[in-house]
Tab-separated table of N, CA and C in Angstrom:
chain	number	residue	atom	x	y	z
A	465	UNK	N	105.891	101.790	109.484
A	465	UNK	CA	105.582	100.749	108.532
A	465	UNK	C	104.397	101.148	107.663
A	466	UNK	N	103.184	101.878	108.263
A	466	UNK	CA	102.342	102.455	107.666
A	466	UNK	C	102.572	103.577	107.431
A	467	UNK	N	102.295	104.034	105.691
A	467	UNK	CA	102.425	105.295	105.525
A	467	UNK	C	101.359	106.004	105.748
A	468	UNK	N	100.233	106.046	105.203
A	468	UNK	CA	98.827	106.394	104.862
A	468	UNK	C	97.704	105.159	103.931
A	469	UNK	N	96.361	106.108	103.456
A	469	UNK	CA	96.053	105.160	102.491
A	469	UNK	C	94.341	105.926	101.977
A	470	UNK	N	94.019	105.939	101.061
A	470	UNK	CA	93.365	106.219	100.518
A	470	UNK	C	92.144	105.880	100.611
A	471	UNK	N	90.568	106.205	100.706
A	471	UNK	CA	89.430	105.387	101.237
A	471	UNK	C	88.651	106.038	99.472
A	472	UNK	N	88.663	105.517	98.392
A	472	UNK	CA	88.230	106.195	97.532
A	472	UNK	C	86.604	105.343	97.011
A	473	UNK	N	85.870	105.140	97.054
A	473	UNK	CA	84.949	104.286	96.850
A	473	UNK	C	83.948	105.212	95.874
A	474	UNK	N	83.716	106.485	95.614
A	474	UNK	CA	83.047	107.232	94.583
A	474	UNK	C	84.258	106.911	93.934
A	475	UNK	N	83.298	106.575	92.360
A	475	UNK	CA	84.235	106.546	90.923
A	475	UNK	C	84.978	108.006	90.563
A	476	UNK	N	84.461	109.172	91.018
A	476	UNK	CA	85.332	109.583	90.700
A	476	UNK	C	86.498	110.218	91.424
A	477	UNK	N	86.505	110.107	92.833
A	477	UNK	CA	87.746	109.772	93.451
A	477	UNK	C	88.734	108.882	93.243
A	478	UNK	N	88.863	107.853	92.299
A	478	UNK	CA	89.380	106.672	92.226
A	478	UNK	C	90.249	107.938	90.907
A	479	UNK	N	89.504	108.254	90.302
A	479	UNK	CA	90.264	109.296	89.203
A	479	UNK	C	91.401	110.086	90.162
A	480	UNK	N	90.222	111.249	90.827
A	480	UNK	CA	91.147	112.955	91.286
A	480	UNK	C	92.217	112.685	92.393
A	481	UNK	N	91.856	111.571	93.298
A	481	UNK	CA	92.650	110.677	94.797
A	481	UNK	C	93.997	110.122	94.178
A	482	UNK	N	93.280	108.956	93.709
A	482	UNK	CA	94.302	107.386	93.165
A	482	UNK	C	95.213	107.704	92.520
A	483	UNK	N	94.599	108.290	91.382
A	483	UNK	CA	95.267	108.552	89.779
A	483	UNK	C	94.736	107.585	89.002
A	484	UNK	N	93.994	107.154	89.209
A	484	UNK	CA	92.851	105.751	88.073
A	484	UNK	C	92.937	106.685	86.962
A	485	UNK	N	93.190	106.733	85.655
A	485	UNK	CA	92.906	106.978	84.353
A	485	UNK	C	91.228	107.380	84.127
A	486	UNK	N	90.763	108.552	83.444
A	486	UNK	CA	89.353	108.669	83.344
A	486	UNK	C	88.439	107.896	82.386
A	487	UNK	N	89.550	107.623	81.790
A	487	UNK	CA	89.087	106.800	80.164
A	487	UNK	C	88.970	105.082	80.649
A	488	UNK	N	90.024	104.883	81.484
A	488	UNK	CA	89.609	103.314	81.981
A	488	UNK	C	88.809	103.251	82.814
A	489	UNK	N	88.212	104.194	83.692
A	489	UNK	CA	87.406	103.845	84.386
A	489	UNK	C	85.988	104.342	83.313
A	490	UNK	N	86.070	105.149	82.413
A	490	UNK	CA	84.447	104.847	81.684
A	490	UNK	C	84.563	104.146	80.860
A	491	UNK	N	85.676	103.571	80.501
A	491	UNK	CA	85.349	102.319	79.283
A	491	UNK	C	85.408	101.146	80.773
A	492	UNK	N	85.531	100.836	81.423
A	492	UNK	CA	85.627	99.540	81.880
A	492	UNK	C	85.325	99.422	83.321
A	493	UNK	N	84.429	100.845	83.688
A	493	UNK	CA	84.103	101.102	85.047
A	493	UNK	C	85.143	101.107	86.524
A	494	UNK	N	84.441	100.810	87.522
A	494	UNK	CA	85.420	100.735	88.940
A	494	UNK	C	86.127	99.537	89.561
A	495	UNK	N	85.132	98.618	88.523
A	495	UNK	CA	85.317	96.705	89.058
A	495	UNK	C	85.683	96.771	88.027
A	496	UNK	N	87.088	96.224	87.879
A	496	UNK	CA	87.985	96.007	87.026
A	496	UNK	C	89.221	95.740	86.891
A	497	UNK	N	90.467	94.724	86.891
A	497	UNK	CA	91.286	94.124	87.192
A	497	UNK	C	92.222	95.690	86.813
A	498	UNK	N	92.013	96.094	86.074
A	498	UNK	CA	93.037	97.280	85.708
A	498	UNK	C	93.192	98.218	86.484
A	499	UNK	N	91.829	98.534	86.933
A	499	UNK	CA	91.394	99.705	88.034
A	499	UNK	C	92.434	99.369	89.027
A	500	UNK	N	91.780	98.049	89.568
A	500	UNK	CA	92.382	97.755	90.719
A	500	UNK	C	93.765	97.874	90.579
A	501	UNK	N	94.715	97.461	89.992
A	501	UNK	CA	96.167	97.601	89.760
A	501	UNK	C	96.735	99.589	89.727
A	502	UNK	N	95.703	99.896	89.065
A	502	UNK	CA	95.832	101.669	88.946
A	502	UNK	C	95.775	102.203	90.431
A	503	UNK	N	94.741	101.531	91.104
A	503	UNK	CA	94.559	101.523	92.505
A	503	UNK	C	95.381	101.801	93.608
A	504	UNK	N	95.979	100.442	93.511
A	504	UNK	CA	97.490	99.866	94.073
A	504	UNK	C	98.402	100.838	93.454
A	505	UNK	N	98.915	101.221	92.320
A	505	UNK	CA	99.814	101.567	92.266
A	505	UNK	C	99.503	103.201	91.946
A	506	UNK	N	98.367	103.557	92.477
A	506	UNK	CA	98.369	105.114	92.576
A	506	UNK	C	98.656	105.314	94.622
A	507	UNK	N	97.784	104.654	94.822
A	507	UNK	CA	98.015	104.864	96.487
A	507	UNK	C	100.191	104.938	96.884
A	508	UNK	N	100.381	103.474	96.653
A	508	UNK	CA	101.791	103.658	96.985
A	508	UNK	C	102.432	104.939	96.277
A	509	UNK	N	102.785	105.228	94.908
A	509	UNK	CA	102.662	106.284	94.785
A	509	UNK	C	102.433	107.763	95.524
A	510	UNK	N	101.186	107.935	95.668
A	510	UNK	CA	100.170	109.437	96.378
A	510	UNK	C	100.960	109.216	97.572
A	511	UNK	N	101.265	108.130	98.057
A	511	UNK	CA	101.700	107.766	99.985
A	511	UNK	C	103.071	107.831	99.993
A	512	UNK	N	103.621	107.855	98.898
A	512	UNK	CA	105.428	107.942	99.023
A	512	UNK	C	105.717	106.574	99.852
A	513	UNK	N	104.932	105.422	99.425
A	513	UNK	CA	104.941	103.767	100.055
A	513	UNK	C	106.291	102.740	98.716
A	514	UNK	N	106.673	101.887	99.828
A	514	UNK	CA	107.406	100.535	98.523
A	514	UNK	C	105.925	100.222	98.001
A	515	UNK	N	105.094	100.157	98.863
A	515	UNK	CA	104.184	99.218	98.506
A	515	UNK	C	102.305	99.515	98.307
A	516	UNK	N	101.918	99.120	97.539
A	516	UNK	CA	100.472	99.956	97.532
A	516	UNK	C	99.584	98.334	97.562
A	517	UNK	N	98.463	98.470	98.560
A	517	UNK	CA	97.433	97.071	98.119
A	517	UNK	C	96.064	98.125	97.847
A	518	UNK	N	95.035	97.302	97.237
A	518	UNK	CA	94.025	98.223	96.336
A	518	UNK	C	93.299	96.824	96.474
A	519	UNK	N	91.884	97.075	96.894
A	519	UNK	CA	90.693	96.351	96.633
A	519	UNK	C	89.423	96.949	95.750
A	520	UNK	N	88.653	96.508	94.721
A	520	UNK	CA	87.585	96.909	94.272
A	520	UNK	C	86.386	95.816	93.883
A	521	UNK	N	85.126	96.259	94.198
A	521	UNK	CA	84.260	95.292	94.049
A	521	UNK	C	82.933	95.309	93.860
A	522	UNK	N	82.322	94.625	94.239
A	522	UNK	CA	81.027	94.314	94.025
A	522	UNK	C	80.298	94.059	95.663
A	523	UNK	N	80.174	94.467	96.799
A	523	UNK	CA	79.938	94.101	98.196
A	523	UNK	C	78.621	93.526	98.324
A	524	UNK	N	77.525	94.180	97.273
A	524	UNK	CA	76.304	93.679	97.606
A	524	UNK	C	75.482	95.328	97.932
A	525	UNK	N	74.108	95.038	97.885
A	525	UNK	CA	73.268	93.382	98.009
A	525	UNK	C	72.821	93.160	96.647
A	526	UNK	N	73.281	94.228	95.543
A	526	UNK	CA	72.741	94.410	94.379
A	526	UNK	C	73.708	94.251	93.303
A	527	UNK	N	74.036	93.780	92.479
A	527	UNK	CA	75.120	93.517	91.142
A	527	UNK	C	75.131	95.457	90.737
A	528	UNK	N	76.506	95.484	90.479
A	528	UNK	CA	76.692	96.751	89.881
A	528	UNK	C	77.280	96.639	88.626
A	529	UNK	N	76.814	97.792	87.795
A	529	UNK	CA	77.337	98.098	86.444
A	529	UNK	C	77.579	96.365	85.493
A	530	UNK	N	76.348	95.687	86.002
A	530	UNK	CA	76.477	94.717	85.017
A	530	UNK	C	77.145	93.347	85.708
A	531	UNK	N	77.999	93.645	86.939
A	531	UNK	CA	79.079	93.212	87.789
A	531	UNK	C	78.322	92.312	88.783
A	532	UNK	N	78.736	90.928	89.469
A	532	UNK	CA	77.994	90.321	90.132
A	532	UNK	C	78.156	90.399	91.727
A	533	UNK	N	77.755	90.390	92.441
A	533	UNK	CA	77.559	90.816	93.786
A	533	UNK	C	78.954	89.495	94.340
A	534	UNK	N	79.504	90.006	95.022
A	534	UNK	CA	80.895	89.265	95.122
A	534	UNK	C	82.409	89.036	94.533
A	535	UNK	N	81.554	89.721	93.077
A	535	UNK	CA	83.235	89.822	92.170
A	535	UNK	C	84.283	90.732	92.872
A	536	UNK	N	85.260	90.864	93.259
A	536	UNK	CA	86.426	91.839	93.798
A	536	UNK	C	87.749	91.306	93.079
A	537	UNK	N	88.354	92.690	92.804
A	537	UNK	CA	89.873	92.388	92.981
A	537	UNK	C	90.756	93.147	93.733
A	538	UNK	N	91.723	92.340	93.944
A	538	UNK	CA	92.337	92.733	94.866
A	538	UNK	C	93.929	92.902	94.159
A	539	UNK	N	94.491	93.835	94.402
A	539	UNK	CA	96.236	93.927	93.418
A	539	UNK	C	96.942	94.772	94.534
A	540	UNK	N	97.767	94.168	94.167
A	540	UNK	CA	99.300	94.850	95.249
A	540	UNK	C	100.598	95.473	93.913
A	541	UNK	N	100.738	96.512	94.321
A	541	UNK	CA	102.069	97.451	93.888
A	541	UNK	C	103.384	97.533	94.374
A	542	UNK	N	104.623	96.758	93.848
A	542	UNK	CA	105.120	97.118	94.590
A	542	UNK	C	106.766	97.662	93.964
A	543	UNK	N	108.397	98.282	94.645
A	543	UNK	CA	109.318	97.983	94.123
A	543	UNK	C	109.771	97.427	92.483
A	544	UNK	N	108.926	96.059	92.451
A	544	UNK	CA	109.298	95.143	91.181
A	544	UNK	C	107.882	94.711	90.324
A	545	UNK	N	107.287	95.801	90.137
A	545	UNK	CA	105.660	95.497	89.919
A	545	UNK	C	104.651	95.256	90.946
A	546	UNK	N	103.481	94.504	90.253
A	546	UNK	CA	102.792	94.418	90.518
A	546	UNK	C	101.688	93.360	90.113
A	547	UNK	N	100.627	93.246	90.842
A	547	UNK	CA	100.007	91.805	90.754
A	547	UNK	C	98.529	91.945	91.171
A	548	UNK	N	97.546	91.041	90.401
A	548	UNK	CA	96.361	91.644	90.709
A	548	UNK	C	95.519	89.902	90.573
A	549	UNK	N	94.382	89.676	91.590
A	549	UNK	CA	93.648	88.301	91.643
A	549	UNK	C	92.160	89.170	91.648
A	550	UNK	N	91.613	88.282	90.877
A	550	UNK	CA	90.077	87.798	90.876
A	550	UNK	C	89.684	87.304	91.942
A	551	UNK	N	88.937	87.364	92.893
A	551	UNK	CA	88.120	86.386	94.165
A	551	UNK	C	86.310	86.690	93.273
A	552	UNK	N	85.940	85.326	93.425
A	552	UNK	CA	84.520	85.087	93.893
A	552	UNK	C	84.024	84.957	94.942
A	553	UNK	N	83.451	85.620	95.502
A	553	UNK	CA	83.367	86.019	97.183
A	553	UNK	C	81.965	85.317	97.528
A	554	UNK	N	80.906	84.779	96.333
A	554	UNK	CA	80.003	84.632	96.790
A	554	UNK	C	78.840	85.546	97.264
A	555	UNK	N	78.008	85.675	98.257
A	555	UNK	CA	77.154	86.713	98.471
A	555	UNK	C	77.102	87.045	100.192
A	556	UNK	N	76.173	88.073	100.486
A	556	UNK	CA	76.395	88.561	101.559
A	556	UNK	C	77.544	89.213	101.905
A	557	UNK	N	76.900	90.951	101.876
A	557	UNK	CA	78.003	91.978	102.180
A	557	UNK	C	79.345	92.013	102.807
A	558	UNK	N	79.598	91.607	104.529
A	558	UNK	CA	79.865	91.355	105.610
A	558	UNK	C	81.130	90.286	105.384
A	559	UNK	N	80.418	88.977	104.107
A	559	UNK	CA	81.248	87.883	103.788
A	559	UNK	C	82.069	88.653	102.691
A	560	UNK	N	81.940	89.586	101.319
A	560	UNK	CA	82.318	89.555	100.679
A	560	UNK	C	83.712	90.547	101.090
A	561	UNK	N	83.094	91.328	101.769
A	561	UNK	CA	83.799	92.538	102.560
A	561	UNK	C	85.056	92.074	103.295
A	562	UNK	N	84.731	91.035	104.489
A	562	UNK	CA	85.653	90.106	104.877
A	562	UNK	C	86.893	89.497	104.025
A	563	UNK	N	86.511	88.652	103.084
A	563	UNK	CA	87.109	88.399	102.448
A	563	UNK	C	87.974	89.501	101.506
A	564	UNK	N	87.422	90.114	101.288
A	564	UNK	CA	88.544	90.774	100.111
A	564	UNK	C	89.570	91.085	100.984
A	565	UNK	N	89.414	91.695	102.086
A	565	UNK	CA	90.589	92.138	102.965
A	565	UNK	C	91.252	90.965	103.441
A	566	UNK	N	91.177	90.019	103.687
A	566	UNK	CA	92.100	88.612	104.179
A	566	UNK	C	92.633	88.290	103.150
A	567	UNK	N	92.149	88.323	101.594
A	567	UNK	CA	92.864	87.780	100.845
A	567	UNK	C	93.817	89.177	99.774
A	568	UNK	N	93.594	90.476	100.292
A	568	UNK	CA	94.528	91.408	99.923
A	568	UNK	C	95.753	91.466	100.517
A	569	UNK	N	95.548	91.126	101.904
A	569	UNK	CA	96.680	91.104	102.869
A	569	UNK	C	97.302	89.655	102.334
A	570	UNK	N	96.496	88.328	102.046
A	570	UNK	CA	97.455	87.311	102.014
A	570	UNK	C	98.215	87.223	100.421
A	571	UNK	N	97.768	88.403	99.467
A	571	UNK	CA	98.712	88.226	98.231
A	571	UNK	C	99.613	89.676	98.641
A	572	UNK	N	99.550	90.464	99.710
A	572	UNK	CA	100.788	91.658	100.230
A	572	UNK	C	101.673	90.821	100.557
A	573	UNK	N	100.977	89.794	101.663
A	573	UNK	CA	102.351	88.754	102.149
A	573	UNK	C	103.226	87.949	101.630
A	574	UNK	N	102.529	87.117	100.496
A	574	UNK	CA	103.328	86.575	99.531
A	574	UNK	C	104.329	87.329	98.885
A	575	UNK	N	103.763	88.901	98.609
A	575	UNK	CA	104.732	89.125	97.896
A	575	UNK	C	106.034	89.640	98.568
A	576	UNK	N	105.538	90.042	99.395
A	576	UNK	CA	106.814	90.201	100.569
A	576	UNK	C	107.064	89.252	101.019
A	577	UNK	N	107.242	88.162	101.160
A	577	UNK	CA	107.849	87.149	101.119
A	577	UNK	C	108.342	86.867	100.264
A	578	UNK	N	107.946	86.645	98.476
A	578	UNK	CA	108.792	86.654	97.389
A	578	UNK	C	110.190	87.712	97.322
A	579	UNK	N	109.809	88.986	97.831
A	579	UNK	CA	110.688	90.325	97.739
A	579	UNK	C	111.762	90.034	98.467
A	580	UNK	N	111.882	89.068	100.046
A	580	UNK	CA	112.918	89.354	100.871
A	580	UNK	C	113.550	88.134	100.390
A	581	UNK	N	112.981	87.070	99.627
A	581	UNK	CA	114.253	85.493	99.283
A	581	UNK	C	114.641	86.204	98.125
């Protein structure tokens, strides 16, 4: 069920790993709804997966690139596209961290649930 998966968190692994575009990630950095979707759908891809999920963010304790400590997105790749959410996570690492992963897995599930009706 698991193929593999990618741990890319330097920007420019998200390029040479993922396949993130070099030009979207310096016009619009690593936190970025696009990224994240490039994310998702470079991993499934690189993994020979139906399906790719991709988180990127802001964890803390400090705002990055302008970005507020809690912003993440989270996008899933899959078969019939793909799909990408905004979370405000609020603050504290641990919480924001938490969260992105409960709510990456709960828009994988939806969509596999959309995929099998």
């Amino acid at each position: 069920v698991y193929r593999g998966g990618l741990v890319v968190y330097a920007t420019e692994l998200k390029a040479t790993l993922a396949g993130v575009p070099d030009d979207l990630l310096s016009e619009r950095g690593p936190v970025d709804p696009d990224v994240a979707a490039a994310l998702a759908e470079g991993g499934r891809q690189r993994c020979g997966a139906d399906w790719g999920l991709a988180t990127t963010g802001v964890a803390g304790p400090e705002p990055q690139d302008g970005k507020p400590v809690g912003l993440v997105y989270v996008a899933v790749a899959g078969p019939n596209g793909g799909e990408v959410r905004q979370l405000d996570l609020g603050s504290g690492r641990d919480h924001v961290r938490a969260g992105a992963v409960v709510e990456a897995l709960r828009l994988l599930s939806e969509r596999l649930a959309a995929a099998a009706s």
